[in-house]
Coordinates of C-alpha atoms in Angstrom, one line a residue:
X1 CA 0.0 0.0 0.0
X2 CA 1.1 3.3 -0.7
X3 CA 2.3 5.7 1.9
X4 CA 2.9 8.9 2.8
X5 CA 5.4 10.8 0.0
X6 CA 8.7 12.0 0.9
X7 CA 8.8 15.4 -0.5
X8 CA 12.3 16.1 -2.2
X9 CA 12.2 19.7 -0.7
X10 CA 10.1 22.4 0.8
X11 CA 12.4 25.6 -0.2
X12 CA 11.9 27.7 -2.9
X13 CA 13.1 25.8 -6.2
X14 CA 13.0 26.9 -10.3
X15 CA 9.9 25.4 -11.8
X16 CA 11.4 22.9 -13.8
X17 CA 12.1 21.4 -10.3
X18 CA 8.5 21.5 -9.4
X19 CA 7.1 20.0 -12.1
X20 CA 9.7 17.3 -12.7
X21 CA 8.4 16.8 -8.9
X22 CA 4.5 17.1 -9.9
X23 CA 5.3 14.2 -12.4
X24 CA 6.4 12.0 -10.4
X25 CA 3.2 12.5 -7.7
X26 CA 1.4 12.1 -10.5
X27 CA 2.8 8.8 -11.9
X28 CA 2.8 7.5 -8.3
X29 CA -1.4 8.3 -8.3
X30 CA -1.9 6.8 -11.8
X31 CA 0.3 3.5 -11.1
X32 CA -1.7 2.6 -7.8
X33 CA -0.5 0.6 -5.0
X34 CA 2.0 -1.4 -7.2
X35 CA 2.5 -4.5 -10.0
X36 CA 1.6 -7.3 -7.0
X37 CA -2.0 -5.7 -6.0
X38 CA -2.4 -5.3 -10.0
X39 CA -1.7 -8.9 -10.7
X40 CA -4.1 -9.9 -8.0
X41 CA -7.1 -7.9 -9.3
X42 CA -6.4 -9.9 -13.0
X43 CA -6.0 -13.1 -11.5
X44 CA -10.0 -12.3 -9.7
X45 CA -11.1 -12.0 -13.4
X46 CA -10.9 -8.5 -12.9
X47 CA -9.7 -5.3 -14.3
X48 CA -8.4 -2.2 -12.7
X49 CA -10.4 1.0 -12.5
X50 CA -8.2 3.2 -14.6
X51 CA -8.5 -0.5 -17.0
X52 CA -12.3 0.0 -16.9
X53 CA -12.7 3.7 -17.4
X54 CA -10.4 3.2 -20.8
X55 CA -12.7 0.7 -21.9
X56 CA -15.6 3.0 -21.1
X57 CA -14.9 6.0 -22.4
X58 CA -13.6 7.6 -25.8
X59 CA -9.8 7.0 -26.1
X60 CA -7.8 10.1 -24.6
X61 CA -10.8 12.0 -23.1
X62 CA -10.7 11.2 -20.1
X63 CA -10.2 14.0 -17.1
X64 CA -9.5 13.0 -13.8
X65 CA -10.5 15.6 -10.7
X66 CA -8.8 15.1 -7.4
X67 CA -6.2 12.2 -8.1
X68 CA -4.6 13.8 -5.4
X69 CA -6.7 13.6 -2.4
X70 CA -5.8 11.5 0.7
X71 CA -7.7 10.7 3.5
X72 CA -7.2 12.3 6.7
X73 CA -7.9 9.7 9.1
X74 CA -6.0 8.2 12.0
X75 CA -6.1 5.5 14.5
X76 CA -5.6 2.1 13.4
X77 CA -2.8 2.4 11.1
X78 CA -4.6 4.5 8.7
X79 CA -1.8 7.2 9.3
X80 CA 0.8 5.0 7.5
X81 CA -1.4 4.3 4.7
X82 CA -2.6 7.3 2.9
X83 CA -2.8 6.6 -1.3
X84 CA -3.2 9.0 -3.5
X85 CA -7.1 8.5 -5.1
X86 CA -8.1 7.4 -2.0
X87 CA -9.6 4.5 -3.8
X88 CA -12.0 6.1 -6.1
X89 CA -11.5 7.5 -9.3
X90 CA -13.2 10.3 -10.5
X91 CA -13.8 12.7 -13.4
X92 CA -15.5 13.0 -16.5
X93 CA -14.8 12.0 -20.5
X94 CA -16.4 11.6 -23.3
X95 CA -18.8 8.4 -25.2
X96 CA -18.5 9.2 -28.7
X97 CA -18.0 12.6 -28.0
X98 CA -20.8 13.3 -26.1
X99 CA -19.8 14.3 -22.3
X100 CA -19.9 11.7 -19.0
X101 CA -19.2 11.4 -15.5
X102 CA -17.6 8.4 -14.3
X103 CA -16.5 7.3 -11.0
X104 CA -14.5 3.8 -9.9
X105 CA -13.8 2.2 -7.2
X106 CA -10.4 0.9 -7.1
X107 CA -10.3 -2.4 -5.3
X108 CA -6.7 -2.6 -4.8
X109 CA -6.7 0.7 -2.1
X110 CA -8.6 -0.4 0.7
X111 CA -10.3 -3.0 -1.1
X112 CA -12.5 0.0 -2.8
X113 CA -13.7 0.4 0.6
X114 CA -15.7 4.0 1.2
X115 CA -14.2 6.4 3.5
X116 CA -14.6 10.4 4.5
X117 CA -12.6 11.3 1.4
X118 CA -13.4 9.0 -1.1
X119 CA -16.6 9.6 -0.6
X120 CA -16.2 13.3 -0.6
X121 CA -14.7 13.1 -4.3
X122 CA -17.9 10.8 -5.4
X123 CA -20.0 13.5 -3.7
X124 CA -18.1 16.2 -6.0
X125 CA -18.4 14.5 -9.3
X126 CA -21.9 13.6 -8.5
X127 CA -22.3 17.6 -8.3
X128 CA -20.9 18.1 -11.3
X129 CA -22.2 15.5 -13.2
X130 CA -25.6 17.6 -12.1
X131 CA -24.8 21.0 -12.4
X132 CA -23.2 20.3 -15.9
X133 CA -26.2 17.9 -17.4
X134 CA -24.8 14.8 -18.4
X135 CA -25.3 11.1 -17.3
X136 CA -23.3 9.7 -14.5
X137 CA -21.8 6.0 -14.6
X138 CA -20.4 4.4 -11.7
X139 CA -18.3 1.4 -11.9
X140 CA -19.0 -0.7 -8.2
X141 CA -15.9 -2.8 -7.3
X142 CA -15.4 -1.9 -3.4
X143 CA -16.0 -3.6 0.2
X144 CA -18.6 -1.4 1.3
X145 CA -17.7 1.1 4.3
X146 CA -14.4 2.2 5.9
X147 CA -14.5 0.4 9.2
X148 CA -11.4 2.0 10.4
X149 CA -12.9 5.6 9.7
X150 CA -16.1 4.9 11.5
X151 CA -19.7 7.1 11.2
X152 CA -18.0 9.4 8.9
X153 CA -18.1 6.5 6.3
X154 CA -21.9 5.9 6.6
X155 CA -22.5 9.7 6.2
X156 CA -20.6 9.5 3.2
X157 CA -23.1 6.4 1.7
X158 CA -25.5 9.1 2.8
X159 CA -24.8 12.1 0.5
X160 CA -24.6 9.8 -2.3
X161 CA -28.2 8.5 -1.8
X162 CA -29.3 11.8 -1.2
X163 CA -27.3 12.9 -4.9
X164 CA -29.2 9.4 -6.5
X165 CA -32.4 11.0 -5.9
X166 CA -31.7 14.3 -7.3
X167 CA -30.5 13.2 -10.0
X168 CA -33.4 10.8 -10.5
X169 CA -35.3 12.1 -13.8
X170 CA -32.7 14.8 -14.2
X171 CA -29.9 13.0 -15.4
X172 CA -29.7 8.8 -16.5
X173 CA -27.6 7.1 -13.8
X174 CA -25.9 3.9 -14.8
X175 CA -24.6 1.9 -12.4
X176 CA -22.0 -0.9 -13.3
X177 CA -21.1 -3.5 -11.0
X178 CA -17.8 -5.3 -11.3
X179 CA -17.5 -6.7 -8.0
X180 CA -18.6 -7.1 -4.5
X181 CA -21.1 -4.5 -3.6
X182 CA -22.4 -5.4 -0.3
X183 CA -24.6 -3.5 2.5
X184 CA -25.9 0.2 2.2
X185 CA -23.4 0.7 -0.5
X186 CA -26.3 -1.9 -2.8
X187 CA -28.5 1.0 -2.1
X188 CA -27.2 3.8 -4.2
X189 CA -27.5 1.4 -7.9
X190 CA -31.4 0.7 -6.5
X191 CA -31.7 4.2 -7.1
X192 CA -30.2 4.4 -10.0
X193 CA -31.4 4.0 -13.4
X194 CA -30.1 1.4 -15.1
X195 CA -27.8 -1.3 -13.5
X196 CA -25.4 -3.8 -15.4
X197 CA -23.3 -6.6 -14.0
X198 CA -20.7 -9.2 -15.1
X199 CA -21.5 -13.0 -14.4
X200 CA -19.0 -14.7 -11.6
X201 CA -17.2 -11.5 -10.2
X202 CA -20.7 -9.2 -9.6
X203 CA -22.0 -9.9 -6.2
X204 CA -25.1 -7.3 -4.4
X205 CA -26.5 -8.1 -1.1
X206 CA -27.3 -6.4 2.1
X207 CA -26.4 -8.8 4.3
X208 CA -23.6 -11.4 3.2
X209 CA -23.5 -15.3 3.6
X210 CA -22.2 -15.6 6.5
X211 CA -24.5 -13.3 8.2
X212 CA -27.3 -15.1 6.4
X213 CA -26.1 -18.3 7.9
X214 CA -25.6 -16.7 11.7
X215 CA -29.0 -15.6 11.6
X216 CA -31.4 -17.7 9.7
X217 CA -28.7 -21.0 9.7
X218 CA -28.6 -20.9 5.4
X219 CA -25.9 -21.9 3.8
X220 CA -25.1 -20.2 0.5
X221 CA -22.2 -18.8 -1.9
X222 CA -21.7 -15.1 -2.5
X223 CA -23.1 -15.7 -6.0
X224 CA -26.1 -18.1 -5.4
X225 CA -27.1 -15.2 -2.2
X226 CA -26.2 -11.9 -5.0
X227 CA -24.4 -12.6 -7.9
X228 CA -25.7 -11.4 -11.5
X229 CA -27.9 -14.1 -12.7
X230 CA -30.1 -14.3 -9.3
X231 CA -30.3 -10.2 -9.8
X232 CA -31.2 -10.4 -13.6
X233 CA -33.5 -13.5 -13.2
X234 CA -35.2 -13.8 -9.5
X235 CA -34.7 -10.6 -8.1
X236 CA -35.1 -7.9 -11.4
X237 CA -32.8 -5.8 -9.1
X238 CA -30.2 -5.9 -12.3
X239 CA -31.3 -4.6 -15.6
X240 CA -28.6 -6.0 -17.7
X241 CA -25.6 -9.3 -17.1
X242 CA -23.0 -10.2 -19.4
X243 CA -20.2 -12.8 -19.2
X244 CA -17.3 -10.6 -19.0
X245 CA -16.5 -7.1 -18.3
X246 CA -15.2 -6.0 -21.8
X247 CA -18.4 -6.8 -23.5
X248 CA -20.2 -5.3 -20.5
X249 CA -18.5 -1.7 -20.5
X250 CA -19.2 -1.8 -24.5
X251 CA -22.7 -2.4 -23.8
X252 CA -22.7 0.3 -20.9
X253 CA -21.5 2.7 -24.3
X254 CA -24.4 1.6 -26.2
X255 CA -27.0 2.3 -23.6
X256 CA -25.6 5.8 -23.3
X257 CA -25.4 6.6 -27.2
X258 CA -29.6 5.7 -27.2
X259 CA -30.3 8.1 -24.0
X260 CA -30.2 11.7 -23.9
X261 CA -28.0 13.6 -21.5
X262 CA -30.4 15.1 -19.3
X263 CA -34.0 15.5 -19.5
X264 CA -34.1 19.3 -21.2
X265 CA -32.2 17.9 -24.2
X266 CA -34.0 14.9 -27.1
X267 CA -32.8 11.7 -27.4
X268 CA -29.8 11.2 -30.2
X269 CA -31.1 11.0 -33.0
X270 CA -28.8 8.8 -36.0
X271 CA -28.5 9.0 -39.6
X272 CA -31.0 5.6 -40.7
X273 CA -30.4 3.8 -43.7
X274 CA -33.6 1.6 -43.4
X275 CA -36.5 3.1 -45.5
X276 CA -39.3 4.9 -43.3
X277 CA -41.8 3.5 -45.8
X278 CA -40.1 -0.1 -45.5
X279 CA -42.7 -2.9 -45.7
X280 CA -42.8 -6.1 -43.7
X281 CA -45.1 -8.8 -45.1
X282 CA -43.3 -11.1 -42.7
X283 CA -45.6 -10.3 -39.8
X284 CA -48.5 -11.6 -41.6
X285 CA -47.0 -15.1 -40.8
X286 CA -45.5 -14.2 -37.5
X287 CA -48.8 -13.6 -35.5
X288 CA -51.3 -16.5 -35.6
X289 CA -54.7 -15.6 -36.0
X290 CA -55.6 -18.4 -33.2
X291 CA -55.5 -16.0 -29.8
X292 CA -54.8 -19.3 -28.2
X293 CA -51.2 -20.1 -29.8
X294 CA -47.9 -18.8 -28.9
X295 CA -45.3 -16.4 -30.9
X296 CA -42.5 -14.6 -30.2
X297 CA -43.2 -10.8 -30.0
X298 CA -39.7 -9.6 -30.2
X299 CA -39.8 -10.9 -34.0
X300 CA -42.7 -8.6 -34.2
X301 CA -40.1 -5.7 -32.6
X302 CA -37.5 -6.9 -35.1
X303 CA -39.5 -6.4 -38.1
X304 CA -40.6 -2.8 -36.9
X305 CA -37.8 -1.0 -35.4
X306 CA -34.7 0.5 -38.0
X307 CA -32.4 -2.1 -38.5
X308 CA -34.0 -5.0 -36.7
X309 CA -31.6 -3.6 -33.3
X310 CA -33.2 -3.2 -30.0
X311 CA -31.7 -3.2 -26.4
X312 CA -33.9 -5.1 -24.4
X313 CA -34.3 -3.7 -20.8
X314 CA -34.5 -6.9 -17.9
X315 CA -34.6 -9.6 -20.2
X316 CA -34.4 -12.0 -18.2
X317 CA -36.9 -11.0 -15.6
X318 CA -40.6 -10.6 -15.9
X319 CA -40.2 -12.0 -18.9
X320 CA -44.1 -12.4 -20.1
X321 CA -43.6 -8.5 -20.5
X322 CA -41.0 -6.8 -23.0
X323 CA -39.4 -3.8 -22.6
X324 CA -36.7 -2.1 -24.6
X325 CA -34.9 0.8 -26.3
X326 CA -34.8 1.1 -30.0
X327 CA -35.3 3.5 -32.8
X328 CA -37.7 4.4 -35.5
X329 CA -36.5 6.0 -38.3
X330 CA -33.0 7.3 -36.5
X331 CA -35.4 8.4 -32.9
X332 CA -35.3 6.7 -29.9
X333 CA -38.5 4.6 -28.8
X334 CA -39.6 3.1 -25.3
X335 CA -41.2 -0.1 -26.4
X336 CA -43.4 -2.4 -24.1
X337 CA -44.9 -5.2 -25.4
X338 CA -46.7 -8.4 -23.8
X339 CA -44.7 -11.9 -24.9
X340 CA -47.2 -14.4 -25.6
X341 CA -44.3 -16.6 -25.4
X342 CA -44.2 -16.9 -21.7
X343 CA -47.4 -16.9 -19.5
X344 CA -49.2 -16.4 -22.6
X345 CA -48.4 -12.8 -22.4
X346 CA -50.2 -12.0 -19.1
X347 CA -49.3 -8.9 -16.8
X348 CA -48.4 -10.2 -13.2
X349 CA -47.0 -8.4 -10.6
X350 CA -43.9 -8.5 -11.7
X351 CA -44.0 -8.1 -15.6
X352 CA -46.6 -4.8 -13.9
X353 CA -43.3 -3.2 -12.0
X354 CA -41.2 -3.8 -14.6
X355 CA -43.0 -2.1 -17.2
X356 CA -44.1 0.8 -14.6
X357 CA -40.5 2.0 -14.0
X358 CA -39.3 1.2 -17.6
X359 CA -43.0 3.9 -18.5
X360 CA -41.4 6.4 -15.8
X361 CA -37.6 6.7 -17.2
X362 CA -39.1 7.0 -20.9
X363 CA -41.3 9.5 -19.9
X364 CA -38.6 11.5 -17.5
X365 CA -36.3 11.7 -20.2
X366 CA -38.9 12.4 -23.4
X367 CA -38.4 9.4 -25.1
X368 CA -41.8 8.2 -26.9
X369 CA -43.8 5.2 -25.8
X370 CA -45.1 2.2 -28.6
X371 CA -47.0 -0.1 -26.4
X372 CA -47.3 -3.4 -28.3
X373 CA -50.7 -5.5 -26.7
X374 CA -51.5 -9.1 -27.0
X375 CA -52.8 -9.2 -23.5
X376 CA -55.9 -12.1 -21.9
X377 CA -55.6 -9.7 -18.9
X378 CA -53.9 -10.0 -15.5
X379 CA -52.4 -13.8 -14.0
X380 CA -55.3 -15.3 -11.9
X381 CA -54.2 -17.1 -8.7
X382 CA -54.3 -16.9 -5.0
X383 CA -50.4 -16.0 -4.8
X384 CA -51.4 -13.4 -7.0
X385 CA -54.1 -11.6 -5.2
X386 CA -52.3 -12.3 -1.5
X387 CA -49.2 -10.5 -3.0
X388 CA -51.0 -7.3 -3.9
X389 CA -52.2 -7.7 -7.8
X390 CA -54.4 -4.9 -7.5
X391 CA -51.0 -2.5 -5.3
X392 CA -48.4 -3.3 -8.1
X393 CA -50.7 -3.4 -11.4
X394 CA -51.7 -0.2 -10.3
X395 CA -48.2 0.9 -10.6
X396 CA -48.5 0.4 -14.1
X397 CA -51.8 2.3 -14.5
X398 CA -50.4 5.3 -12.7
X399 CA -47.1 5.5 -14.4
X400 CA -48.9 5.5 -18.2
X401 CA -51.1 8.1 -17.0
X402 CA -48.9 10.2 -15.7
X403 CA -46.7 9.9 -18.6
X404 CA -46.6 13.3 -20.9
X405 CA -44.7 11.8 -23.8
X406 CA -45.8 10.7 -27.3
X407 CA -47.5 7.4 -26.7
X408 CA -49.2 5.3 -29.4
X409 CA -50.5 1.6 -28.8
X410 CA -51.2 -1.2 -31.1
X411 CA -53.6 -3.7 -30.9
X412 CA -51.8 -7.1 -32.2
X413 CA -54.4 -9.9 -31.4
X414 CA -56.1 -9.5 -28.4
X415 CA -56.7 -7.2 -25.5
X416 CA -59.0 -8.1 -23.1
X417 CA -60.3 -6.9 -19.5
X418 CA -58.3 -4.6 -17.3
X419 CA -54.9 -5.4 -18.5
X420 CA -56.3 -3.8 -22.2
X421 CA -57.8 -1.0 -20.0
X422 CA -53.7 -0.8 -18.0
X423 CA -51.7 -1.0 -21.5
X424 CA -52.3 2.5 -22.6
X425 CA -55.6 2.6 -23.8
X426 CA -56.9 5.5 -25.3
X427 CA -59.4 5.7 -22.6
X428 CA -56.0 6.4 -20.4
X429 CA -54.3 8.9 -22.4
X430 CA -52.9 7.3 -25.4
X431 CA -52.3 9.6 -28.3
X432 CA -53.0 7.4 -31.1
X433 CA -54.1 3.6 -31.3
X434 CA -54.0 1.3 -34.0
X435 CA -55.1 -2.4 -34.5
X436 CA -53.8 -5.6 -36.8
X437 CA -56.9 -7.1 -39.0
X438 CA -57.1 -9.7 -35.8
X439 CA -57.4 -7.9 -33.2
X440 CA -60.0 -9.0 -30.5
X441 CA -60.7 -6.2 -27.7
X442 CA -63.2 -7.5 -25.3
X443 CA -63.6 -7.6 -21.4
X444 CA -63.1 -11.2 -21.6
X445 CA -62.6 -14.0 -24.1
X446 CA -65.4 -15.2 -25.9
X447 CA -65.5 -18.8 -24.5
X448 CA -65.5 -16.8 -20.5
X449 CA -67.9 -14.4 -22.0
X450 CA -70.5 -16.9 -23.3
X451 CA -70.2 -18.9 -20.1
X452 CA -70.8 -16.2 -18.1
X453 CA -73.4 -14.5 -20.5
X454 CA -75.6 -17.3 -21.7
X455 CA -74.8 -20.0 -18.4
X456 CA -78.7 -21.1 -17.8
X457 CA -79.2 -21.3 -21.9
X458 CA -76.5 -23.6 -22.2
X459 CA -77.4 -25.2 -19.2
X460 CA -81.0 -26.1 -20.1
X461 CA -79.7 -27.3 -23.9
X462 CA -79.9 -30.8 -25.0
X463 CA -77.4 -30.4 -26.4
X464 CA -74.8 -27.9 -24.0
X465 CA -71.6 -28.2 -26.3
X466 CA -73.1 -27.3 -29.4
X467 CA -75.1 -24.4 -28.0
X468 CA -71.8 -23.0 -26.3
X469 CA -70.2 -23.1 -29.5
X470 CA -72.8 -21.6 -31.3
X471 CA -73.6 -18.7 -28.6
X472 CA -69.4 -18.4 -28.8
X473 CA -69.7 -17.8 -32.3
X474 CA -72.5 -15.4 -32.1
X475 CA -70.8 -13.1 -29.3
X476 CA -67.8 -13.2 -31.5
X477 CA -69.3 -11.6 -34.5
X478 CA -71.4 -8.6 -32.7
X479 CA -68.7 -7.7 -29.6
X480 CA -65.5 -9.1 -30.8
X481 CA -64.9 -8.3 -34.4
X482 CA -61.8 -6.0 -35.3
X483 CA -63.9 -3.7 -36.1
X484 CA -66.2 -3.6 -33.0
X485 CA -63.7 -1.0 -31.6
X486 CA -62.8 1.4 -34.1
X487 CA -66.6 1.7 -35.1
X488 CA -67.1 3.5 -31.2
X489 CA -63.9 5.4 -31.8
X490 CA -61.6 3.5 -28.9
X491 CA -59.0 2.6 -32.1
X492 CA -57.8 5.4 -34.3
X493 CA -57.4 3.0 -37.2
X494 CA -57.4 -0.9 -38.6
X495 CA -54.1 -1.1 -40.0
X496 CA -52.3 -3.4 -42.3
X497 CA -49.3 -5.4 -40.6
X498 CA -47.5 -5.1 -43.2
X499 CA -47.5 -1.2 -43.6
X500 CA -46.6 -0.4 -39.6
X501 CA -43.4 0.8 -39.7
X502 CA -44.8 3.4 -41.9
X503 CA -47.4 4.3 -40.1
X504 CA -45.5 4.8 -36.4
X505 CA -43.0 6.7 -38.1
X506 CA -45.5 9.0 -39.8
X507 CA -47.5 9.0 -36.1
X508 CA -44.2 9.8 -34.4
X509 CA -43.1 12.7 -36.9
X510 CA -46.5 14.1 -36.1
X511 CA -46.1 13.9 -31.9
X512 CA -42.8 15.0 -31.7
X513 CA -43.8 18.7 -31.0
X514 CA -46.8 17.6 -28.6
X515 CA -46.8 19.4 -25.2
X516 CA -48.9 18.2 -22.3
X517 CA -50.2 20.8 -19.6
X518 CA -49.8 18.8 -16.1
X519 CA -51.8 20.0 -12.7
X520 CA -49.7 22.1 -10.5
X521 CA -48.6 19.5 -7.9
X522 CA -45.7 19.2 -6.0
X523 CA -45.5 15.5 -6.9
X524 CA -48.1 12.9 -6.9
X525 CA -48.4 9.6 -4.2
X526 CA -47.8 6.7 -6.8
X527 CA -49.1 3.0 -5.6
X528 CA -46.1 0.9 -4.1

């Protein structure tokens, strides 16, 4: 570990002196604690923080602020041990050219462990990352608080939280995590944004395994209690996992080039090479007309969005609901679509919170909203109800109707009950809404409705089946044709798959100057 410097002199000296002296402070900061504690964080499958902010950010444009600050602390050792960095780096570059904050915790100085002046210098970048209106990425690789330095560390976790949440909606916050990120230090990526993490080496809990097992007698590993596939896949607390840090940090790059900077300024727009008017006969085999058989909606996405790209946004969580970035004729897009693949599409309470706070960043930061439905309505079931249904689908209600931005929904195949009334309806604000030739937008399906409807009729039959199939039939044609819908005005127009592109780009064009006149609140009281 580095200690204190030896300073050649203190008397007056030429300048030349000085700053021969400056570089080698300077080359002692930006080598670290030495070759050994470098080797170590490779052989841990990791890389360095200077390593990582390389990776991240345009080459050469990055500036570093405070590479000189030391801790003061004493007691304990600490006196003997005071590296330059203090264990964080901070400071700001660019991501193709477009300006970013960064700070990273350098696990090789205290373990990346958060003390009164590291957490100062995340407090200061954190300011400026605000003040100056550009997105702020950390890069998590550190042992939670400074035990050594005492209170002082918690109140440092403290200003941070209370920087997460005024950034929140003002700026994106991304929050990487390349290591162990353990106690109230797991709290500050909750409140971020987006957070991304790297299979074997990630690791978020509150409380670690062997606290776990003092207290409740479990046994488990750091990564089966909070490594990055239990957060992208049980827990939905990470957004995003790769398998290795490299391909991470490059996707970290491609999540910033698709968000604005701060939420006065658009989304990036890109030159686009794929035709606005661009047909796609190919979703004319993709649905099925049977409401009853599966598909794969992200083909549907595919076919849509320029380029066939979209970043999809907790993949692997929730995953009877989609949600991803993508663009439409060179603009970004919010899309949410039900996946009929899993759960047939239904909204749950999970696939209900997901989409909510995916609704709430799009709108925060002006980014349109294509809500893609092929709904039956909301998962039926005991575990369902007891958990709070009603709380977190709710959630989802609330954050489309709050939402101010351009938001157009289509119809796929079917939309029935509350969860058609839940994914932007008109009847909740929706600026425009289309329907596919198929579409079925009913309360219920027809076989629950004709049960329900025509249950003594069928009863008293001689023949029950017949008559239910025949009374299914009949609703079909007068409540459930596509048509049923647009004739009363609740769809804006029946449109040809084929043509859709077309017709959200032309619907977008037209939106992009829309301005909505909120009440005069100090903020509203959201379901939780």
């Amino acid at each position: 570990m580095t200690t204190t410097t030896a300073f050649a002199s203190l008397e007056p000296a030429d300048l030349h002196g000085r700053v021969a002296e400056l570089q080698q402070i300077r080359e002692q900061a930006l080598a670290g604690p030495g070759r050994k504690a470098t080797e170590a964080q490779h052989a841990r499958g990791k890389l360095t923080a200077r390593e990582r902010i390389d990776l991240l950010l345009d080459t050469g444009s990055f500036q570093e602020v405070e590479p000189l600050r030391r801790h003061r602390a004493g007691g304990f050792g600490m006196e003997a041990k005071r590296p330059y960095t203090d264990g964080v780096v901070t400071g700001w570059g660019t991501v193709e050219g477009r300006t970013v904050f960064v700070y990273a915790h350098d696990f090789r100085i205290f373990g990346g462990a958060l003390g009164e002046a590291h957490a100062q210098k995340i407090h200061k970048i954190m300011d400026m990352a605000i003040a100056a209106g550009c997105p702020l990425v950390s890069l998590n690789d550190g042992a939670g608080a400074r035990i050594q330095e005492g209170v002082t560390a918690l109140a440092g976790y403290g200003g941070i939280f209370r920087r997460n949440t005024q950034a929140s909606g003002v700026i994106p916050q991304i929050s990487v995590i390349l290591g162990p990120c353990a106690g109230g230090a797991a709290y500050s990526p909750a409140l971020t944004d987006f957070v991304f993490m790297v299979r074997d080496t990630s690791q978020m809990f509150i409380t670690g395994p062997d606290v776990v097992k003092a207290v409740t007698g479990e046994e488990i590993t750091h990564n089966g209690l909070g490594g990055a596939d239990v957060h992208a896949q049980t827990s939905g607390v990470a957004h995003f996992v790769y398998d290795d840090e490299e391909t991470c940090l490059a996707e970290v790059r491609y999540l910033l080039s698709l968000l604005p900077s701060n939420n006065r300024q658009p989304p990036p727009r890109t030159a686009c090479t794929d035709p606005a008017a661009r047909r796609s006969p190919a979703l004319l085999d993709v649905v099925p007309a049977d409401g009853n058989r599966p598909y794969d909606m992200s083909r549907v996405i595919e076919e849509i969005v320029d380029d066939g790209e979209l970043m999809e946004v907790h993949e692997h969580w929730a995953r009877n609901i989609i949600c991803a970035l993508a663009r439409l004729d060179g603009h970004v897009v919010g899309i949410v679509a039900n996946q009929p693949q899993t759960l047939a599409g239904v909204l749950d309470i999970e696939a209900s919170e997901k989409a909510a706070r995916f609704v709430q960043f799009c709108d925060a930061f002006s980014i349109p909203i294509l809500t893609l439905l092929d709904v039956p309505g909301f998962l039926p079931g005991v575990d369902q109800e007891h958990g709070g249904i009603i709380r977190h689908g709710a959630k989802l209600l609330y954050a489309y109707c709050n939402a101010s931005v351009p938001r157009i929904s289509l119809v796929v195949r079917k939309a029935y009950g509350g969860a058609y009334i839940v994914m932007d309806s008109q009847s909740i604000g929706a600026d425009l809404t289309y329907a596919w030739p198929a579409n079925e937008i009913a309360v219920m399906g027809a076989d629950g409705a004709a049960n329900v409807i025509f249950r003594r009729q069928i009863a008293q039959s001689e023949d029950p089946e017949a008559t239910r199939a025949e009374l299914v039939k009949e609703y079909k044609s007068e409540l459930m044709h596509p048509y049923y819908a647009a004739e009363r005005g609740l769809v804006d127009d029946v449109i040809d798959p084929a043509a859709t592109r077309e017709v959200l780009i032309r619907s977008l064009s037209m939106l992009r100057t829309k301005h909505a006149a909120l009440p005069s609140r100090k903020h509203g009281n959201p379901p939780q």
